[in-house]
mmCIF file of C-alpha atoms in Angstrom:
data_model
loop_
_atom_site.group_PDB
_atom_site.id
_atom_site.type_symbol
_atom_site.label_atom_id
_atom_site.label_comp_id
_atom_site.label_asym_id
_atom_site.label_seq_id
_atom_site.Cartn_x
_atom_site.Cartn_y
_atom_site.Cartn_z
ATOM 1 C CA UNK A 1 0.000 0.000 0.000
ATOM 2 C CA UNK A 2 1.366 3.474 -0.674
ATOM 3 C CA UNK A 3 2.216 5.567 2.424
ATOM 4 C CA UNK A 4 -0.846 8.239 1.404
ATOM 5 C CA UNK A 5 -3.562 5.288 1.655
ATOM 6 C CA UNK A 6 -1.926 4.263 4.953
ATOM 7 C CA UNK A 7 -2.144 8.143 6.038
ATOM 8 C CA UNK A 8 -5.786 8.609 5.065
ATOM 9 C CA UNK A 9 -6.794 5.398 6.474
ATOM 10 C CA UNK A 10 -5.260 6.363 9.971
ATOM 11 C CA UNK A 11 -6.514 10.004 10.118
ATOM 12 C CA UNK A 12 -9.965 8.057 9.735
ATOM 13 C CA UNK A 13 -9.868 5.296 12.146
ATOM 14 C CA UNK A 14 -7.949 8.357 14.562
ATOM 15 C CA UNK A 15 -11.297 10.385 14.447
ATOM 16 C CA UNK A 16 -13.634 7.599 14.374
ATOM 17 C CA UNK A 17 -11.693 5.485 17.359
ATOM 18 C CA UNK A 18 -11.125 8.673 19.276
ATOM 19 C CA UNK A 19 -14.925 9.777 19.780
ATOM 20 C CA UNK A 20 -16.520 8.020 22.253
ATOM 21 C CA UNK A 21 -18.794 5.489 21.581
ATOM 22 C CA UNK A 22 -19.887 1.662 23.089
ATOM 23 C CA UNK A 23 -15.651 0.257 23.574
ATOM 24 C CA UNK A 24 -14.687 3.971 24.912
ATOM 25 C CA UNK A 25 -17.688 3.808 27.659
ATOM 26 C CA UNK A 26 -17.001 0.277 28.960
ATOM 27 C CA UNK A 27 -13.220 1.119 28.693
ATOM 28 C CA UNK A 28 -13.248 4.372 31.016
ATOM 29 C CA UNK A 29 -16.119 2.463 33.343
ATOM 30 C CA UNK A 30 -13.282 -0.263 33.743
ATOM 31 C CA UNK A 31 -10.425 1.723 34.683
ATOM 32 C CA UNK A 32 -12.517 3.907 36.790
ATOM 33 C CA UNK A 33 -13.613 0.744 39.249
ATOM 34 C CA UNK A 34 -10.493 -1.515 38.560
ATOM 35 C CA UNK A 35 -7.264 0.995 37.858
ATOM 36 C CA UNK A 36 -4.929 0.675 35.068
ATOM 37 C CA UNK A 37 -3.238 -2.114 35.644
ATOM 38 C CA UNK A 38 -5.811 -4.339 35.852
ATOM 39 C CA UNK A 39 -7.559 -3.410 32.233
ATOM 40 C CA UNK A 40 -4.625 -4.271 30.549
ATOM 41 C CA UNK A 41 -6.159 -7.027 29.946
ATOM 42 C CA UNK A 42 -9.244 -5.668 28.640
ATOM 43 C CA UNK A 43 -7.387 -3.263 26.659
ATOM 44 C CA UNK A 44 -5.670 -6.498 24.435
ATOM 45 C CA UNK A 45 -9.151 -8.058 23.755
ATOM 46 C CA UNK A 46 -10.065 -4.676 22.422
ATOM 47 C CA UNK A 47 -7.242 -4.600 20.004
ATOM 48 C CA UNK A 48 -7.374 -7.896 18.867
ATOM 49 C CA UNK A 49 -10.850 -8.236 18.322
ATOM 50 C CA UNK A 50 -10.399 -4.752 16.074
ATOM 51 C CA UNK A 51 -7.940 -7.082 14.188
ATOM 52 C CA UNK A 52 -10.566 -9.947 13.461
ATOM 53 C CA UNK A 53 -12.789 -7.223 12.126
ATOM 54 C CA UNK A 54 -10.261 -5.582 9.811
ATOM 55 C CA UNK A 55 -9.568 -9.258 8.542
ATOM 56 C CA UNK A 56 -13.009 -9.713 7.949
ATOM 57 C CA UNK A 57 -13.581 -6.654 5.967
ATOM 58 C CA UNK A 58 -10.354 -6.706 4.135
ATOM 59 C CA UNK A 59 -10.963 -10.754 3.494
ATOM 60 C CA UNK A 60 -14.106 -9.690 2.165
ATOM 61 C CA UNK A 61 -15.862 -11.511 4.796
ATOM 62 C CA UNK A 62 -18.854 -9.799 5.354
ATOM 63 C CA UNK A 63 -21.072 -12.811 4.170
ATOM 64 C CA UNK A 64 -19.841 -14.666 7.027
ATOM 65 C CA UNK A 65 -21.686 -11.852 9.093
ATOM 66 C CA UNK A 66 -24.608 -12.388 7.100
ATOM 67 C CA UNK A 67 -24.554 -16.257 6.767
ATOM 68 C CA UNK A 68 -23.624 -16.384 10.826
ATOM 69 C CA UNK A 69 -26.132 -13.855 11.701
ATOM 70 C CA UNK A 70 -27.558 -15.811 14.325
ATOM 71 C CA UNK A 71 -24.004 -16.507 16.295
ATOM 72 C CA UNK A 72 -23.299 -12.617 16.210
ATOM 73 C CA UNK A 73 -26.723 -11.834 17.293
ATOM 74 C CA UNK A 74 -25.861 -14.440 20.265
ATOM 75 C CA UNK A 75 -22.663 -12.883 21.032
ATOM 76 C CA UNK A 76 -24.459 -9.344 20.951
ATOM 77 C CA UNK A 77 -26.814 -10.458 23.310
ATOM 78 C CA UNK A 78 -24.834 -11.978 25.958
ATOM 79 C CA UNK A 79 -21.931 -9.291 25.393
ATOM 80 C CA UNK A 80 -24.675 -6.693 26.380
ATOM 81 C CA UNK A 81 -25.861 -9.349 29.489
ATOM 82 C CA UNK A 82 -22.419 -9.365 30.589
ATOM 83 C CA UNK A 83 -22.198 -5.708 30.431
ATOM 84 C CA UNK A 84 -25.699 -5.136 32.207
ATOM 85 C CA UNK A 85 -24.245 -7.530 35.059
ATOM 86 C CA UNK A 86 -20.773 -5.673 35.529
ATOM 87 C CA UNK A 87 -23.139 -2.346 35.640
ATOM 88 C CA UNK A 88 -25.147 -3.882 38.774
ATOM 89 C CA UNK A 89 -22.116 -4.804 40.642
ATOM 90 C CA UNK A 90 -20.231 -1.452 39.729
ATOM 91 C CA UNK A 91 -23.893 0.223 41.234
ATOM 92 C CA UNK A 92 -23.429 -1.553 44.330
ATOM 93 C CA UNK A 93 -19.574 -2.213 44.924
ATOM 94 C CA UNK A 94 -18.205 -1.337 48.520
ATOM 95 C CA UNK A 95 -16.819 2.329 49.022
ATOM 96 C CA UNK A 96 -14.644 1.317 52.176
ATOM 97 C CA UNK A 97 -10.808 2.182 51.401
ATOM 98 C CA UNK A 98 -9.894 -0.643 52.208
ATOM 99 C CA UNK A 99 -12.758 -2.774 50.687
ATOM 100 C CA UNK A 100 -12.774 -4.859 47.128
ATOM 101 C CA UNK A 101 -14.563 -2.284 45.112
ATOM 102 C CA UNK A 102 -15.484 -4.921 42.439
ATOM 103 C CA UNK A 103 -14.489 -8.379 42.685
ATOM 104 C CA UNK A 104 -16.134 -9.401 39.607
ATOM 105 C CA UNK A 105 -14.062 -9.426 35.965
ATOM 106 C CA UNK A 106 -11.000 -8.561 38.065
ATOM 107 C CA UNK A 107 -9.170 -11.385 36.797
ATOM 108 C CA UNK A 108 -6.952 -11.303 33.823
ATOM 109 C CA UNK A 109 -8.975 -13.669 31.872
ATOM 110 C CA UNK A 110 -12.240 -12.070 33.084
ATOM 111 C CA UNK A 111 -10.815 -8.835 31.749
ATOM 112 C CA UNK A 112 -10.099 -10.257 28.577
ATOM 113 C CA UNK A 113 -13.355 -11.797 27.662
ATOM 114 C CA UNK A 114 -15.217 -8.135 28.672
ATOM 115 C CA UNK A 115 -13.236 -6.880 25.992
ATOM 116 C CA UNK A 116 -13.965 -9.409 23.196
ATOM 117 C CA UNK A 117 -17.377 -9.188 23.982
ATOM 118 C CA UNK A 118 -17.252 -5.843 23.775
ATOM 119 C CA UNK A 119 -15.420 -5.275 20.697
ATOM 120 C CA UNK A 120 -17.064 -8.775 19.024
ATOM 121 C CA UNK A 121 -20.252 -7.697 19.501
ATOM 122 C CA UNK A 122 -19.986 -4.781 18.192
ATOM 123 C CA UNK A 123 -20.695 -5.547 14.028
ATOM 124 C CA UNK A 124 -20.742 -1.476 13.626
ATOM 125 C CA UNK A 125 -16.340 -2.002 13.961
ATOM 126 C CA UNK A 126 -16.591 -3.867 10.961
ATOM 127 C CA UNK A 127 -18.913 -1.958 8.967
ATOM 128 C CA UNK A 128 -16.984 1.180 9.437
ATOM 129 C CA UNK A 129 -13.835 -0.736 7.942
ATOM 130 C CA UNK A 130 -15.483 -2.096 4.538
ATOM 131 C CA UNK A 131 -16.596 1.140 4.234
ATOM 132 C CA UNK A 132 -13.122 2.078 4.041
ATOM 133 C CA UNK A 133 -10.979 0.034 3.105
ATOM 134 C CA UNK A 134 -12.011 -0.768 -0.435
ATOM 135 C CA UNK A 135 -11.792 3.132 -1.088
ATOM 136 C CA UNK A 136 -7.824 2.238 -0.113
ATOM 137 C CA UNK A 137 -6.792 -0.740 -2.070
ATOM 138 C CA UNK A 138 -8.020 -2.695 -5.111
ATOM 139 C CA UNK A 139 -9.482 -6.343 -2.726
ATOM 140 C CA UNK A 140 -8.656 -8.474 -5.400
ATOM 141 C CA UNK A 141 -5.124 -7.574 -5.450
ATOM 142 C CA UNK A 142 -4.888 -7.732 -1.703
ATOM 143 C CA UNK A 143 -2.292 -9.304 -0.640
ATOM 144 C CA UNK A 144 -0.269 -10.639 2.857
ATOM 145 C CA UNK A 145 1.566 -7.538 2.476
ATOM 146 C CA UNK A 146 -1.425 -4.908 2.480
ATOM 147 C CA UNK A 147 -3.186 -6.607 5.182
ATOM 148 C CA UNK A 148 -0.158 -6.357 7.696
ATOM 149 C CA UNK A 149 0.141 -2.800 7.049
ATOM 150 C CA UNK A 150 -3.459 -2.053 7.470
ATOM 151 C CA UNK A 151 -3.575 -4.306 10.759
ATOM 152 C CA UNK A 152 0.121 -2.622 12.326
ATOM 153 C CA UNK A 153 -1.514 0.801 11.324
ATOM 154 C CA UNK A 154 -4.712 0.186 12.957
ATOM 155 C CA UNK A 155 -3.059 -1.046 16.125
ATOM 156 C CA UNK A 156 -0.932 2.113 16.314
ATOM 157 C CA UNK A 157 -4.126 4.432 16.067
ATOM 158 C CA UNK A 158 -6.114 2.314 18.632
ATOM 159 C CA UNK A 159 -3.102 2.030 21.156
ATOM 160 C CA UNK A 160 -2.475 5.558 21.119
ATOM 161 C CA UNK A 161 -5.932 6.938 21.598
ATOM 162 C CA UNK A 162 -7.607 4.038 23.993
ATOM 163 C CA UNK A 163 -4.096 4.181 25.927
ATOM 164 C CA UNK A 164 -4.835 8.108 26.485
ATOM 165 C CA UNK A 165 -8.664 7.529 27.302
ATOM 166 C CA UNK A 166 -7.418 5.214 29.567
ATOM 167 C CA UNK A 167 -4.955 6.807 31.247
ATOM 168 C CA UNK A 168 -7.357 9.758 32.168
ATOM 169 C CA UNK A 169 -9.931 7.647 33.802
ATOM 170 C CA UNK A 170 -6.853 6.409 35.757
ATOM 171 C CA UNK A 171 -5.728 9.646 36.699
ATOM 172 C CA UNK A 172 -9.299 10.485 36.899
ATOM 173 C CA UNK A 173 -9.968 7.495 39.453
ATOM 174 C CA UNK A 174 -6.738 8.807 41.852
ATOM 175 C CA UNK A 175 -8.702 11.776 43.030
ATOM 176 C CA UNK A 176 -11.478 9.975 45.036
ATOM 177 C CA UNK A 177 -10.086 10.444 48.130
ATOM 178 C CA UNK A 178 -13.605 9.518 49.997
ATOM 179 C CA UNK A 179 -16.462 7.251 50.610
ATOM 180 C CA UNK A 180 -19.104 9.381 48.520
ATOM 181 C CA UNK A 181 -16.538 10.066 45.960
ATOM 182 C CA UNK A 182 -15.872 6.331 45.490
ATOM 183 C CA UNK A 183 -19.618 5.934 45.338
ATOM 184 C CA UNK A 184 -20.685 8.476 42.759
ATOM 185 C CA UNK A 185 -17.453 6.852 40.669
ATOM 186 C CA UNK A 186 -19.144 3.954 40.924
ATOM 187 C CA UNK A 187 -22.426 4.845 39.867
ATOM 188 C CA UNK A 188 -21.130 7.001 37.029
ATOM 189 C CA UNK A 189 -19.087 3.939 35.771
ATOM 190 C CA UNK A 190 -22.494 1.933 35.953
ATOM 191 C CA UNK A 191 -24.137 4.288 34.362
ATOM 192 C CA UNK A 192 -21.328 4.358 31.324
ATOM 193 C CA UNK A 193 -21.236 0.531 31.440
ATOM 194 C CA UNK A 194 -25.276 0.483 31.233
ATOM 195 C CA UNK A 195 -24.755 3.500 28.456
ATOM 196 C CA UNK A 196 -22.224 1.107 26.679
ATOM 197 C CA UNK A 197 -24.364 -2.025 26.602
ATOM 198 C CA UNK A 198 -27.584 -0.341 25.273
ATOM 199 C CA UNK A 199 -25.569 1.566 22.612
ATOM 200 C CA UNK A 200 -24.263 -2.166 21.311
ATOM 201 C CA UNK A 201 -27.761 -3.185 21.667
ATOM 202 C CA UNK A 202 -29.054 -0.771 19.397
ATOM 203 C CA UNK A 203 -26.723 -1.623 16.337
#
């Protein structure tokens, strides 16, 4: 691919990943109850399940979308269960300093599978990129070569901006310094998570 196509198709994504949407919400509600550290995690799934969706599109897989319509439409709906269920616990996590504020999904592999769901069942990801990427390159000359580029560009946009969302929810999350501060964090991060899992719902 020629370094303009790469350009245009990363001052797209840059916009389009950097307003906040359904990933952003759940993302910021995350670091807000759990810290940095822990979403690392979460932050992978989101990548690589960006990456499956760029392979679709540039595989020109979009009738597996439509032929597996019913598996996405499962995913969709237990991603946004899952989502609904971290929400309730976020509501009603301890405040107490020296409490658990949210036990559940605070396991690496928990954090991981919030992402994918997130990001999987979100079929809007992959719209967005065959809508783009055939203005880029010619698909039936797509090669190994092109599809690296696209996927190492993508990956660059998307850990730049989510690693700045992220790291102002953490810095965001170091100024509770009390009880009803840790609650209305709480609440607001249920709120985003219950925000996040209707906006999924609705695509």
């Amino acid at each position: 691919m020629t370094a303009g196509a790469l350009m245009v198709f990363a001052l797209t994504l840059l916009v389009a990943a950097g307003s906040p949407g359904p990933s952003i919400a759940a993302l910021v509600a995350r670091v807000l109850t759990n810290g940095l550290r822990d979403v690392l995690p979460f932050l992978a799934a989101m990548w690589i399940g960006e990456a499956i969706w760029l392979s679709f599109a540039v595989g020109g897989l979009a009738i597996v979308a439509q032929t597996f319509a019913v598996i996405f439409t499962i995913m969709k709906v237990l991603g946004v269960a899952y989502l609904l269920f971290l929400a309730w616990k976020m509501w009603f996590a301890p405040t107490g300093a020296d409490s658990d504020q949210l036990s559940i999904g605070r396991k690496p592999w928990q954090m991981f599978l919030a992402g994918m769901v997130v990001t999987l069942g979100n079929p809007k990801i992959m719209v967005f990129y065959l809508a783009l990427v055939p203005t880029l390159i010619d698909l039936d000359q797509l090669d190994l070569l092109s599809w690296a580029e696209l996927t190492v560009t993508m990956l660059a946009v998307l850990v730049t901006i989510d690693s700045a969302w992220a790291l102002a929810a953490a810095h965001a999350r170091r100024l509770l310094t009390n009880h009803r501060a840790v609650r209305i964090a709480n609440r607001t991060s249920a709120a985003m998570m219950v925000g996040a899992a209707a906006a999924i719902a609705a695509k």
